[in-house]
Structures are given as C-alpha cells and as structure tokens.
Short mmCIF file of C-alpha atoms in Angstrom, two decimals:
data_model
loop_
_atom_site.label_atom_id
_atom_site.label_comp_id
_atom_site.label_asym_id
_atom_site.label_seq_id
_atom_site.Cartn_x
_atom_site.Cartn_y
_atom_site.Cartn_z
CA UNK A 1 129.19 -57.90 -47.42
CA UNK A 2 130.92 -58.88 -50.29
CA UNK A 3 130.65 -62.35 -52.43
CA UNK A 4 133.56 -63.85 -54.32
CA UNK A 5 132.28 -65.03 -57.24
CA UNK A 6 134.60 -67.38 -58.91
CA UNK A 7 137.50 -69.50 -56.47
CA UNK A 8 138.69 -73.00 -56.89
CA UNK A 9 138.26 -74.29 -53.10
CA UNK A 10 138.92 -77.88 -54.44
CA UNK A 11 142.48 -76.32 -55.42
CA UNK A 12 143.37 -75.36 -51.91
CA UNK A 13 141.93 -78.24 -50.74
CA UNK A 14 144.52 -80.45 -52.91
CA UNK A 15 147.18 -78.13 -51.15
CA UNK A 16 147.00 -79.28 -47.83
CA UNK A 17 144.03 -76.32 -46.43
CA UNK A 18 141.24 -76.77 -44.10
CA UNK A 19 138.55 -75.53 -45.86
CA UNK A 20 136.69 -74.93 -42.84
CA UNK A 21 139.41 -72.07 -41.65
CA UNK A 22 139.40 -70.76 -45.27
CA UNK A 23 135.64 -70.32 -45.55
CA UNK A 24 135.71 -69.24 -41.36
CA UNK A 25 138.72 -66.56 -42.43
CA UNK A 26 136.58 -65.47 -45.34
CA UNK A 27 133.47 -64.90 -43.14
CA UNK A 28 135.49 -63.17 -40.78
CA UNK A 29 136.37 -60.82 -43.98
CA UNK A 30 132.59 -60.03 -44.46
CA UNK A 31 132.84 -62.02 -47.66
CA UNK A 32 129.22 -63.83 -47.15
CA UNK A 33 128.82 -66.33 -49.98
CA UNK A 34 131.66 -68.06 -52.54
CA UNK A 35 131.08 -70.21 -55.91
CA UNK A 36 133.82 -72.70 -55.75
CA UNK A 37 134.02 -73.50 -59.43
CA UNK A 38 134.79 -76.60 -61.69
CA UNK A 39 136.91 -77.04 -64.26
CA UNK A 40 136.42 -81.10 -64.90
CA UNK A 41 132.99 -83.01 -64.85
CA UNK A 42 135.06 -85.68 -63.88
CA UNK A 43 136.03 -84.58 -60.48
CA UNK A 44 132.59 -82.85 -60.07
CA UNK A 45 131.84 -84.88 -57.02
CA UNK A 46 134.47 -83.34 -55.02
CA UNK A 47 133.73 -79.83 -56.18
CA UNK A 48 130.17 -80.71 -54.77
CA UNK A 49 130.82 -82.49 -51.66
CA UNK A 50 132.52 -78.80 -50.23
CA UNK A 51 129.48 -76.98 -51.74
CA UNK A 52 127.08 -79.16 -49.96
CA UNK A 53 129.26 -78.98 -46.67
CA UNK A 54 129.43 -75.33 -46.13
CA UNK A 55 126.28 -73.38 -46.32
CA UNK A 56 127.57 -70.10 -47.68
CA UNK A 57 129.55 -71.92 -50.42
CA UNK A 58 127.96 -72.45 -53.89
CA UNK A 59 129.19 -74.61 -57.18
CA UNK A 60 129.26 -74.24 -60.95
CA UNK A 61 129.65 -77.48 -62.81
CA UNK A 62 131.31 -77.62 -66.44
CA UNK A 63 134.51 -78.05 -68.00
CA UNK A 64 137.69 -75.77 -68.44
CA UNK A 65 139.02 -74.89 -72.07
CA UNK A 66 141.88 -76.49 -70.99
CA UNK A 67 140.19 -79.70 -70.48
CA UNK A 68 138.47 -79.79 -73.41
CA UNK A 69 139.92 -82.29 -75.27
CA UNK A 70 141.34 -84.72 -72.39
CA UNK A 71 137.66 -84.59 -70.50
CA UNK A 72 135.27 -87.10 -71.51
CA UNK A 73 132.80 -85.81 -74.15
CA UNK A 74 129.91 -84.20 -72.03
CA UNK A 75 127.04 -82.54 -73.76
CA UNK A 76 124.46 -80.17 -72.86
CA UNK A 77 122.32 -82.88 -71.40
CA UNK A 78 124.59 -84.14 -68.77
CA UNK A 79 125.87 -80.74 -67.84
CA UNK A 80 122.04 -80.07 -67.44
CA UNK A 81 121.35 -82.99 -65.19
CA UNK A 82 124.22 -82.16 -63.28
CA UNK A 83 123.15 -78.56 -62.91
CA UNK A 84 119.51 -80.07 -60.86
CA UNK A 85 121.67 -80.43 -57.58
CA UNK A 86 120.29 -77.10 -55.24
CA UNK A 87 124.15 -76.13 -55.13
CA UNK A 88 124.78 -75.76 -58.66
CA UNK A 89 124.35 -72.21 -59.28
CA UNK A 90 126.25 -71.44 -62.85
CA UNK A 91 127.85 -73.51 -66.09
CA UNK A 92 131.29 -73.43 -66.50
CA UNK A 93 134.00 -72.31 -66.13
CA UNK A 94 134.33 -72.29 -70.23
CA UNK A 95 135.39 -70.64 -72.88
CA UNK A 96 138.53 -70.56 -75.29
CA UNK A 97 142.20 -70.17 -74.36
CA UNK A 98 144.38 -69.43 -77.24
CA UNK A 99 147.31 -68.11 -74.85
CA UNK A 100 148.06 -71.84 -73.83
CA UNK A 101 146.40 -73.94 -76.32
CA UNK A 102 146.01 -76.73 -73.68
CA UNK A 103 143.93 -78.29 -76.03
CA UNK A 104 142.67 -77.94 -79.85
CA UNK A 105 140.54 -74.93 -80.66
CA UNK A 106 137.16 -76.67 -82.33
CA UNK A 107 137.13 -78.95 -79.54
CA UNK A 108 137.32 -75.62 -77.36
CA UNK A 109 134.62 -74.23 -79.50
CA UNK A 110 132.48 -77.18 -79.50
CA UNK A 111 132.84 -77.19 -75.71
CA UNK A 112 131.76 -73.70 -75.36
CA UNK A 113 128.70 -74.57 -77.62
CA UNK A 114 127.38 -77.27 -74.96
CA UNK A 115 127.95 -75.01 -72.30
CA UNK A 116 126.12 -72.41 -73.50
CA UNK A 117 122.95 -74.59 -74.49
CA UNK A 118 123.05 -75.96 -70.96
CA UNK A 119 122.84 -72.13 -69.84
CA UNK A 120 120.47 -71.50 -71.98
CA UNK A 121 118.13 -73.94 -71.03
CA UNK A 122 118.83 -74.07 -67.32
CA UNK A 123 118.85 -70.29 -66.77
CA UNK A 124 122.02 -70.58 -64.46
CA UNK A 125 124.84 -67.76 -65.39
CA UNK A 126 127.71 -69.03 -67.98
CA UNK A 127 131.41 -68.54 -66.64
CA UNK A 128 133.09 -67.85 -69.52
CA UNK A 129 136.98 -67.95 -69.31
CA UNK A 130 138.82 -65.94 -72.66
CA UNK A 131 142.56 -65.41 -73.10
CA UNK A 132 143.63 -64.28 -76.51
CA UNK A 133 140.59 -65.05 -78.29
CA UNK A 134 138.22 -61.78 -78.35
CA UNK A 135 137.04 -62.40 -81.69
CA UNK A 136 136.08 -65.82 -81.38
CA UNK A 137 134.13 -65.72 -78.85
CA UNK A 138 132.25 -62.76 -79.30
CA UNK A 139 131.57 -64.26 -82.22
CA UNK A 140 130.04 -67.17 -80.42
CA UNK A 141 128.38 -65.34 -77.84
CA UNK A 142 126.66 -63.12 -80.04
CA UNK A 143 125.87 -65.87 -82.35
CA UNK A 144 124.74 -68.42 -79.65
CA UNK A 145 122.25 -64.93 -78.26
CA UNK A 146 120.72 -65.34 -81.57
CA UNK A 147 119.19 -68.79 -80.75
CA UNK A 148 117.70 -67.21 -77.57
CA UNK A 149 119.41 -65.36 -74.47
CA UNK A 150 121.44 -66.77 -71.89
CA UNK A 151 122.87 -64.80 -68.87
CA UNK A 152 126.54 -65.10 -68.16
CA UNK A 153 130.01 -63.22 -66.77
CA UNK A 154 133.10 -62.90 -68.29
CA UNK A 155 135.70 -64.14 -65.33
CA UNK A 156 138.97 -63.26 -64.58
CA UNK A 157 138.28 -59.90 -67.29
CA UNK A 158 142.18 -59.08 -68.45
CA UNK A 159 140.72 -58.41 -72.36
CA UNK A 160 139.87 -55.68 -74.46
CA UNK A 161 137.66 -52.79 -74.35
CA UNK A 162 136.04 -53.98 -77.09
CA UNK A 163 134.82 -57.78 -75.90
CA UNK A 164 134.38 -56.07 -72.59
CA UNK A 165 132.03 -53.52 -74.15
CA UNK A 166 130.41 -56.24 -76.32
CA UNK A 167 129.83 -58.66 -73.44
CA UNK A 168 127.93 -55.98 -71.61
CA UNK A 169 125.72 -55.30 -74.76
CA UNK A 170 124.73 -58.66 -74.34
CA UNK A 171 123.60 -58.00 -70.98
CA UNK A 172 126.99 -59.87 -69.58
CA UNK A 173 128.91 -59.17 -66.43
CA UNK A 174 132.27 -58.94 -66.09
CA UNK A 175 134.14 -59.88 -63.32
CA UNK A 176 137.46 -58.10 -62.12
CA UNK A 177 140.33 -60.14 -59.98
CA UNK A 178 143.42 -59.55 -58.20
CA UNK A 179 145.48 -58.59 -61.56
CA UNK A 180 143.50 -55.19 -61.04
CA UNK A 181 145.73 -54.21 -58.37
CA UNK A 182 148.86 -55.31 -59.93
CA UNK A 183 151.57 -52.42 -60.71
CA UNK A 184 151.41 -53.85 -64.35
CA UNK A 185 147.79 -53.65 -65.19
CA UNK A 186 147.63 -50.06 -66.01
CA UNK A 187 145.68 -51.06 -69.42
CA UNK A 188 142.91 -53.20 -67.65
CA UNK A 189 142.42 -50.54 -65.54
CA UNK A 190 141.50 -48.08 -67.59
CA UNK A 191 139.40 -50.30 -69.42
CA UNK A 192 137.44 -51.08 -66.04
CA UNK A 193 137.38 -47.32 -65.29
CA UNK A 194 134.78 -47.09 -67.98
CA UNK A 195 132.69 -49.58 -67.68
CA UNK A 196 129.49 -49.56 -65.95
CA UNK A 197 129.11 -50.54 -62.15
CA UNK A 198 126.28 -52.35 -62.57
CA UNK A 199 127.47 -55.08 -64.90
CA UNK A 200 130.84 -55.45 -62.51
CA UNK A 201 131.57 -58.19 -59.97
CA UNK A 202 134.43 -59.36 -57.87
CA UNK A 203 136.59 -62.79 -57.32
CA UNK A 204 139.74 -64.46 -56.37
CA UNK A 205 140.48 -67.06 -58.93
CA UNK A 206 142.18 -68.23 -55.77
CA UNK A 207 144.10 -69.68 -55.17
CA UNK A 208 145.97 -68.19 -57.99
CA UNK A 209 146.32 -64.31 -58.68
CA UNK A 210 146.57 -62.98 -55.06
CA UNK A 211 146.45 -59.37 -55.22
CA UNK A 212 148.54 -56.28 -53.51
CA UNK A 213 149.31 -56.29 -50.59
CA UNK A 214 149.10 -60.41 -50.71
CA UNK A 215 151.22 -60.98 -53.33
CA UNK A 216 153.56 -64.07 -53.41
CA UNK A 217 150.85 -65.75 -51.16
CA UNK A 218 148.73 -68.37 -51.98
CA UNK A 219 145.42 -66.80 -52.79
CA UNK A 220 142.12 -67.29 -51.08
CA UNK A 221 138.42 -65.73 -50.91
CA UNK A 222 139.50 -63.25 -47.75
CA UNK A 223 141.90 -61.48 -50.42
CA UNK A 224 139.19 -60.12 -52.63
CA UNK A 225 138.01 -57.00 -49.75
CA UNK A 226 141.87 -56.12 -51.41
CA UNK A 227 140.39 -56.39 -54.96
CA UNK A 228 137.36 -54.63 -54.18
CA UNK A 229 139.05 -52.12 -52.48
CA UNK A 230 141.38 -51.02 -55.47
CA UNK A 231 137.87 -51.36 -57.41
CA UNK A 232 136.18 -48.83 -55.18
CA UNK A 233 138.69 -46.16 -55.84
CA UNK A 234 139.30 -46.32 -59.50
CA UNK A 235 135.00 -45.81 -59.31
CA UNK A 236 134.97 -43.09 -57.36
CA UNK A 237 132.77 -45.06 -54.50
CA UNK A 238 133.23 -45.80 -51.27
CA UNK A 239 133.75 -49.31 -50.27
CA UNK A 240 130.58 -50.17 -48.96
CA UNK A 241 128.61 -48.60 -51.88
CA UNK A 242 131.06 -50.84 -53.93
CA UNK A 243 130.53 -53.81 -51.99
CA UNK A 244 126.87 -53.08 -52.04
CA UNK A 245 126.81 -53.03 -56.01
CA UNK A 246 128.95 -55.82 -56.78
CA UNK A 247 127.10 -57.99 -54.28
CA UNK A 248 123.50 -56.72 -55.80
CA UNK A 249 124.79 -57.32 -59.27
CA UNK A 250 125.91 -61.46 -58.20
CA UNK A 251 122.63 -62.13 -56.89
CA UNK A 252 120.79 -60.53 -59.80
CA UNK A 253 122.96 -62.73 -62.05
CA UNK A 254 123.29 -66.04 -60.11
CA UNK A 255 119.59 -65.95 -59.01
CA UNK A 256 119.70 -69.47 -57.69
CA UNK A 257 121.53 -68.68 -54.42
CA UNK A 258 120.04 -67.35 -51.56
CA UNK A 259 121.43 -64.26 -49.75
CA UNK A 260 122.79 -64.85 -46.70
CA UNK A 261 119.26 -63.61 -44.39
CA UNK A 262 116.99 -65.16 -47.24
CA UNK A 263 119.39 -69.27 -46.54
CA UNK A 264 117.12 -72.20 -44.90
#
C-alpha cells in the first residue's frame, strides 16, 4: 500500500471529477489513504465535507503562502479549533513563496508563525510549502524549534541539499512528487539519492505535477505508484520495501489517522 500524502481533491473537484471514481481509481492503485489539503480557511468547509465523505481520505486545514495576505487574518487559535474535527490530520499547507510573491513576505512570515504555533500545540504534522526561500525559513523553523518541537514535512521538496539536510535535523520529513521523474530534475535527484529513507514520503500535488509516463494529464492520487516507483530505484529498493517505508514513515508522522485495518 502506498498513501499520498499531500493532493488537492477540492481542485479536481472544481474541474468537473467525481471524486468517488478518483478515490475508487486510487484504491484500485493500492494507494490506501490520501490528505486532501487546504490552502484557504475560507473554503475549509468544502475541503472537509470530501474528507468526511470518504473514509480513506484525510484533511489538513491552514492557509497557502499565496493566500496570505488576501485570506482573512486567522491565528493560531482558530486554526486550532479548526484542527478538533477527527479528519483534520496536519496544519497547512504553509510556508513562504518567494518564486511568485503572490503576496508580501512578513505577512508570509507572520502566517507561517501561526501555523507553526497551531502545530505546536496540536501535535498534528506542519505542511510546509518553500520555493526560493531556504534561508528564511530554516531560519524560522529552527527558530520556532527553539520555543519547543513541532513535527512537520517539507512538501513538494524541489530545494537544496542544504534545507533538505536541515529539515531532517529537525526531525522533518520531506516529501518527493512527480517533478522526481521529470527528464529535468537531474539536481533534485541527486539530492534525494542521499537522503535518508526514513524521513522520505510520497504525493501528487495533484492535480498539478503529473509525473512520467502521465505527463500532460491532469494529475491525480493513482499517479504517485509512478512517483514511488522512480523513488524505489534511485534507493536501491524494491517497490514494496519502498512503499512499505514511505507508508510507515506517514503514519509515524501524521499519527492521527488510522491505517487502513486499524479505521472504525
């Protein structure tokens, strides 16, 4: 079995796609549990009303760097209250983007902050999203450890060594995508070839980054057995034992779900 660990259901959703065939296709896949993921408080009811009607889907609840700015202000209490529903299972995704700059950087920052405290306290996983901005938020991280530890995974990893190699000094996982298997990606995969299988997980991001063979296609939690795959080889493990890590590492790190024998 694998899990995909990060996909925006609420995405294909707006795009015309029965959810129930895309969960049933991913099932079919042997992918046994997803974390749809949210990227606006705002629209956090719809994100979950499809955790709450499939049973092997799970939810995050926070707000995208992106949103930052244009969200209403949410602090670390709400994002805590919201996090009490039995399908919320991590905070975020946040984080900073300096690539797009969708919005300004110390509202980013002070984004990140709340999200952290509400992982913090709540012991559910941060989701951190980083694009151009290694620096700053190690420097966050690491700072924000210092008040006391909080458990989290880098998403989407497409970084540096060096915040990748941080991140898992901080007890972090780091979570690898289609882009691994893209022709281009030579760098990121030598950076993943080194890092440690226990700290590694695997998503979609669907339904954006679909990865070889599915490329040009919308993306969706099925796809990452393709991801996994390509991880599995540049490992030096067979698929199973790489399913069989990346699945024990999600539900050592997003300890509120329930593996698929343990679910009610």
């Amino acid at each position: 079995m694998l899990v995909d660990s990060h996909c925006h259901l609420d995405y294909l959703k707006r795009d015309g796609r029965d959810l129930d065939e895309v969960v049933a296709a991913a099932m079919r896949s042997d992918i046994g549990t997803l974390v749809t993921i949210c990227t606006k408080v705002s629209e956090f009811d719809t994100i979950r009303e499809i955790a709450e009607t499939h049973d092997r889907v799970w939810c995050s609840v926070g707000i995208h760097p992106h949103e930052a700015e244009s969200e209403p202000p949410v602090d670390a209490a709400r994002l805590i209250e919201l996090a009490k529903h039995p399908k919320v299972v991590g905070i975020g995704e946040t984080g900073l983007d300096y690539f797009y700059e969708h919005s300004p950087r110390e509202a980013q920052k002070a984004s990140f902050r709340a999200h952290i405290e509400a992982s913090r306290e709540t012991g559910l996983p941060l989701i951190v999203h980083t694009r151009e901005a290694d620096e700053d938020t190690v420097a966050i991280l690491e700072d924000e450890m210092g008040k006391g530890a909080f458990p989290g995974v880098i998403h989407c990893f497409t970084s540096s060594r060096w915040l990748a190699e941080r991140c898992v000094d901080m007890g972090m996982a780091i979570s690898i995508s289609g882009i691994l298997t893209f022709k281009t990606a030579e760098d990121l995969r030598a950076t993943v070839e080194g890092l440690p299988l226990d700290a590694l997980l695997v998503e979609t991001d669907a339904p954006f980054l679909a990865p070889v063979p599915k490329r040009g296609k919308q993306n969706e939690p099925a796809f990452v057995v393709h991801t996994a795959q390509r991880l599995a080889e540049l490992k030096g493990v067979t698929p199973e034992e790489l399913a069989q890590a990346t699945t024990d590492n999600f539900f050592r790190l997003f300890s509120k779900t329930a593996r698929p024998q343990e679910a009610v």
